[in-house]
Short mmCIF file of C-alpha atoms in Angstrom, two decimals:
data_model
loop_
_atom_site.label_atom_id
_atom_site.label_comp_id
_atom_site.label_asym_id
_atom_site.label_seq_id
_atom_site.Cartn_x
_atom_site.Cartn_y
_atom_site.Cartn_z
CA MET A 1 -23.78 177.89 64.22
CA ARG A 2 -27.43 177.28 65.07
CA SER A 3 -30.07 179.43 63.39
CA THR A 4 -31.99 181.61 65.82
CA LYS A 5 -35.02 182.09 63.56
CA VAL A 6 -37.13 179.34 65.15
CA ILE A 7 -36.20 180.40 68.68
CA ARG A 8 -37.02 184.02 67.87
CA ALA A 9 -40.34 182.99 66.29
CA ALA A 10 -41.24 180.94 69.38
CA LYS A 11 -40.37 183.84 71.70
CA ILE A 12 -42.40 186.30 69.64
CA GLY A 13 -45.30 183.84 69.54
CA TYR A 14 -45.10 183.48 73.33
CA ILE A 15 -45.18 187.24 73.77
CA VAL A 16 -48.04 187.79 71.30
CA MET A 17 -50.22 185.04 72.81
CA SER A 18 -49.49 186.31 76.32
CA LEU A 19 -50.62 189.79 75.30
CA PHE A 20 -53.79 188.30 73.77
CA PHE A 21 -54.52 186.52 77.06
CA CYS A 22 -54.00 189.80 78.94
CA ALA A 23 -56.28 191.65 76.51
CA LEU A 24 -59.01 189.00 76.77
CA GLY A 25 -58.74 189.01 80.54
CA ALA A 26 -59.02 192.80 80.70
CA LEU A 27 -62.06 192.70 78.37
CA MET A 28 -63.79 190.10 80.54
CA ILE A 29 -63.12 192.13 83.67
CA ALA A 30 -64.45 195.31 82.06
CA LYS A 31 -67.51 193.67 80.42
CA HIS A 32 -69.25 191.16 82.65
CA ASP A 33 -72.13 190.58 80.25
CA LEU A 34 -70.21 188.76 77.49
CA SER A 35 -71.99 185.65 76.26
CA VAL A 36 -70.71 182.28 77.42
CA SER A 37 -70.57 181.11 73.81
CA LEU A 38 -68.32 184.01 72.76
CA ILE A 39 -66.05 183.48 75.75
CA GLY A 40 -65.87 179.74 75.05
CA ILE A 41 -65.03 180.12 71.35
CA THR A 42 -62.42 182.82 71.97
CA ALA A 43 -60.80 180.95 74.86
CA GLY A 44 -60.79 177.66 72.91
CA VAL A 45 -59.09 179.20 69.88
CA MET A 46 -56.51 180.95 72.03
CA LEU A 47 -55.74 177.80 74.03
CA ILE A 48 -55.15 175.81 70.84
CA ALA A 49 -52.98 178.59 69.36
CA PHE A 50 -50.94 178.89 72.55
CA GLY A 51 -50.57 175.10 72.65
CA LEU A 52 -49.08 175.17 69.16
CA VAL A 53 -46.72 177.99 70.14
CA LYS A 54 -45.60 175.96 73.15
CA LEU A 55 -44.92 172.92 70.96
CA VAL A 56 -42.76 175.01 68.63
CA GLY A 57 -40.95 176.42 71.65
CA TYR A 58 -40.23 172.97 73.05
CA PHE A 59 -38.44 171.88 69.90
CA THR A 60 -36.22 174.96 69.86
CA LYS A 61 -33.08 175.04 71.94
CA ASP A 62 -32.75 178.40 73.63
CA LEU A 63 -29.71 179.11 75.74
CA TYR A 64 -31.13 178.43 79.21
CA ARG A 65 -33.70 175.72 78.28
CA LEU A 66 -36.05 177.10 80.95
CA ALA A 67 -39.08 178.66 79.29
CA PHE A 68 -39.98 175.70 77.08
CA GLN A 69 -38.83 172.75 79.18
CA PHE A 70 -42.36 171.50 80.02
CA ASP A 71 -44.08 172.66 76.85
CA LEU A 72 -44.30 169.35 75.00
CA ALA A 73 -46.81 167.86 77.44
CA PHE A 74 -48.43 171.15 78.36
CA GLY A 75 -48.73 172.30 74.75
CA LEU A 76 -50.57 169.10 73.90
CA THR A 77 -52.74 169.56 77.00
CA LEU A 78 -53.70 173.08 75.95
CA ILE A 79 -54.64 171.88 72.48
CA VAL A 80 -56.87 169.15 73.95
CA VAL A 81 -58.45 171.55 76.46
CA GLY A 82 -59.02 174.14 73.73
CA ALA A 83 -60.68 171.52 71.53
CA ILE A 84 -62.96 170.46 74.41
CA VAL A 85 -63.95 174.08 75.03
CA LEU A 86 -64.65 174.62 71.31
CA MET A 87 -66.85 171.53 71.21
CA ASN A 88 -68.87 172.88 74.15
CA PRO A 89 -68.88 176.68 73.75
CA ASP A 90 -72.49 177.05 74.87
CA HIS A 91 -72.18 175.03 78.06
CA ALA A 92 -72.54 176.63 81.47
CA MET A 93 -69.87 178.96 82.80
CA ASN A 94 -69.01 176.28 85.38
CA PHE A 95 -67.60 174.02 82.64
CA LEU A 96 -65.37 176.79 81.24
CA CYS A 97 -64.17 177.73 84.72
CA LEU A 98 -63.27 174.14 85.55
CA VAL A 99 -61.17 173.33 82.47
CA ILE A 100 -59.51 176.74 82.19
CA GLY A 101 -58.90 176.97 85.95
CA ILE A 102 -57.21 173.56 86.02
CA ALA A 103 -55.08 174.45 82.97
CA ILE A 104 -53.92 177.69 84.58
CA MET A 105 -53.16 175.94 87.88
CA ALA A 106 -51.08 173.32 86.07
CA ASP A 107 -49.13 175.94 84.13
CA ALA A 108 -48.51 177.96 87.31
CA LEU A 109 -47.12 174.89 89.10
CA LEU A 110 -44.75 174.19 86.22
CA LYS A 111 -43.66 177.82 86.17
CA LEU A 112 -42.74 177.55 89.87
CA GLN A 113 -40.04 175.08 88.89
CA THR A 114 -39.02 177.35 86.02
CA ALA A 115 -38.54 180.18 88.55
CA ILE A 116 -36.44 177.97 90.84
CA ASP A 117 -34.29 176.82 87.91
CA ALA A 118 -33.94 180.45 86.76
CA LYS A 119 -32.60 181.35 90.20
CA ARG A 120 -30.00 178.56 89.92
CA PHE A 121 -28.95 179.99 86.55
CA GLY A 122 -28.50 183.38 88.20
CA LEU A 123 -31.23 185.14 86.21
CA PRO A 124 -32.05 188.38 88.06
CA LYS A 125 -35.82 188.35 87.37
CA TRP A 126 -36.51 184.82 88.67
CA TRP A 127 -38.53 186.29 91.55
CA LEU A 128 -40.96 187.93 89.11
CA ILE A 129 -41.74 184.55 87.51
CA LEU A 130 -42.17 183.04 90.99
CA ALA A 131 -44.52 185.79 92.19
CA LEU A 132 -46.68 185.71 89.06
CA ALA A 133 -46.82 181.89 89.18
CA VAL A 134 -48.15 182.04 92.74
CA VAL A 135 -50.76 184.64 91.77
CA ALA A 136 -51.83 182.76 88.63
CA GLY A 137 -52.05 179.47 90.52
CA ALA A 138 -54.19 181.01 93.28
CA VAL A 139 -56.55 182.67 90.79
CA GLY A 140 -56.72 179.50 88.68
CA ALA A 141 -57.69 177.51 91.79
CA ALA A 142 -60.37 180.06 92.65
CA VAL A 143 -61.78 179.80 89.12
CA ALA A 144 -61.75 175.98 89.15
CA PHE A 145 -63.53 175.75 92.51
CA ARG A 146 -66.13 178.43 91.55
CA PRO A 147 -66.75 180.26 94.83
CA THR A 148 -69.96 181.78 93.43
CA GLN A 149 -72.68 180.93 90.95
CA SER A 150 -73.06 184.51 89.72
CA ALA A 151 -72.29 184.58 85.98
CA ARG A 152 -71.06 188.18 86.17
CA ILE A 153 -68.65 187.47 89.01
CA LEU A 154 -67.42 184.27 87.36
CA THR A 155 -66.81 186.15 84.11
CA ALA A 156 -64.75 188.76 85.97
CA LEU A 157 -62.87 186.05 87.89
CA LEU A 158 -62.18 184.18 84.67
CA GLY A 159 -60.89 187.46 83.24
CA VAL A 160 -58.53 187.89 86.18
CA SER A 161 -57.22 184.35 85.63
CA MET A 162 -56.62 185.02 81.92
CA LEU A 163 -54.85 188.28 82.76
CA SER A 164 -52.63 186.64 85.38
CA GLU A 165 -51.82 183.74 83.04
CA GLY A 166 -50.89 186.15 80.26
CA ALA A 167 -48.67 188.17 82.61
CA LEU A 168 -46.99 184.98 83.86
CA ASN A 169 -46.13 183.71 80.38
CA LEU A 170 -45.05 187.18 79.27
CA SER A 171 -42.60 187.37 82.18
CA VAL A 172 -41.21 183.93 81.30
CA ALA A 173 -40.73 184.88 77.64
CA LEU A 174 -39.00 188.16 78.50
CA CYS A 175 -36.91 186.95 81.44
CA ALA A 176 -36.01 183.34 80.66
CA VAL A 177 -35.62 183.11 76.86
CA LYS A 178 -32.16 184.21 75.81
CA ILE A 179 -31.31 184.46 72.12
CA ILE A 180 -27.68 184.73 71.10
CA ARG A 181 -26.93 185.47 67.46
CA HIS A 182 -23.93 183.15 67.26
CA GLN A 183 -25.15 180.48 69.66
CA GLN A 184 -23.09 177.32 69.40
CA PRO A 185 -24.66 173.88 68.94
CA ASP A 186 -25.05 171.51 71.84
CA VAL A 187 -22.30 169.18 70.69
CA ILE A 188 -18.99 170.64 69.61
CA GLU A 189 -17.47 168.54 66.90
CA CYS A 190 -13.71 168.25 66.77
CA GLU A 191 -11.15 166.11 65.09
CA TYR A 192 -8.44 164.34 66.98
CA GLU A 193 -5.93 161.62 66.43
CA VAL A 194 -5.31 158.64 68.61
CA LYS A 195 -1.68 157.61 68.49
CA GLU A 196 -0.83 154.06 69.31
CA ARG A 197 1.55 153.65 72.15
CA LYS A 198 4.73 151.76 71.35
CA ASP A 199 6.29 149.82 74.19
#
């Protein structure tokens, strides 16, 4: 039997980080006057933490293999992006919007495939993942292309992108990660005998 502790820890980590993204997004929407430095440091730390959670998730083997299937490359990408943001927390809002917008767009595109695969598996909530991936991708694109130079509007838009990204990953964790207490390993070992044929 395979232990479910690591899978459960990865799922909980996914949920917790998704809720943090939602909370940060809501805060940025409500308070447009947050300093760029504070936003940069907070976003950088959260991106690195979520990248680590994604790496842990990739090396677990949940039942459907949907939620974490792209998380090796994307987890490493988030860690790199988070480190870049932390090294430049005082830079203009345009820099933060570009790197975070691109990261959210990339994650949304990957989650589109997750939704399609979830439909093939017969998961009933695949449409929720699909819908949130479309929303997150559209908002991420808007953030990356910066339709305005107003710092207050960009802060709110960045908040919406964080909120949509958090909701997307929360839906994936809740809908596509299945933990079974007595989950069997991938390879079933068995003993058998080969009898020589006598002519």
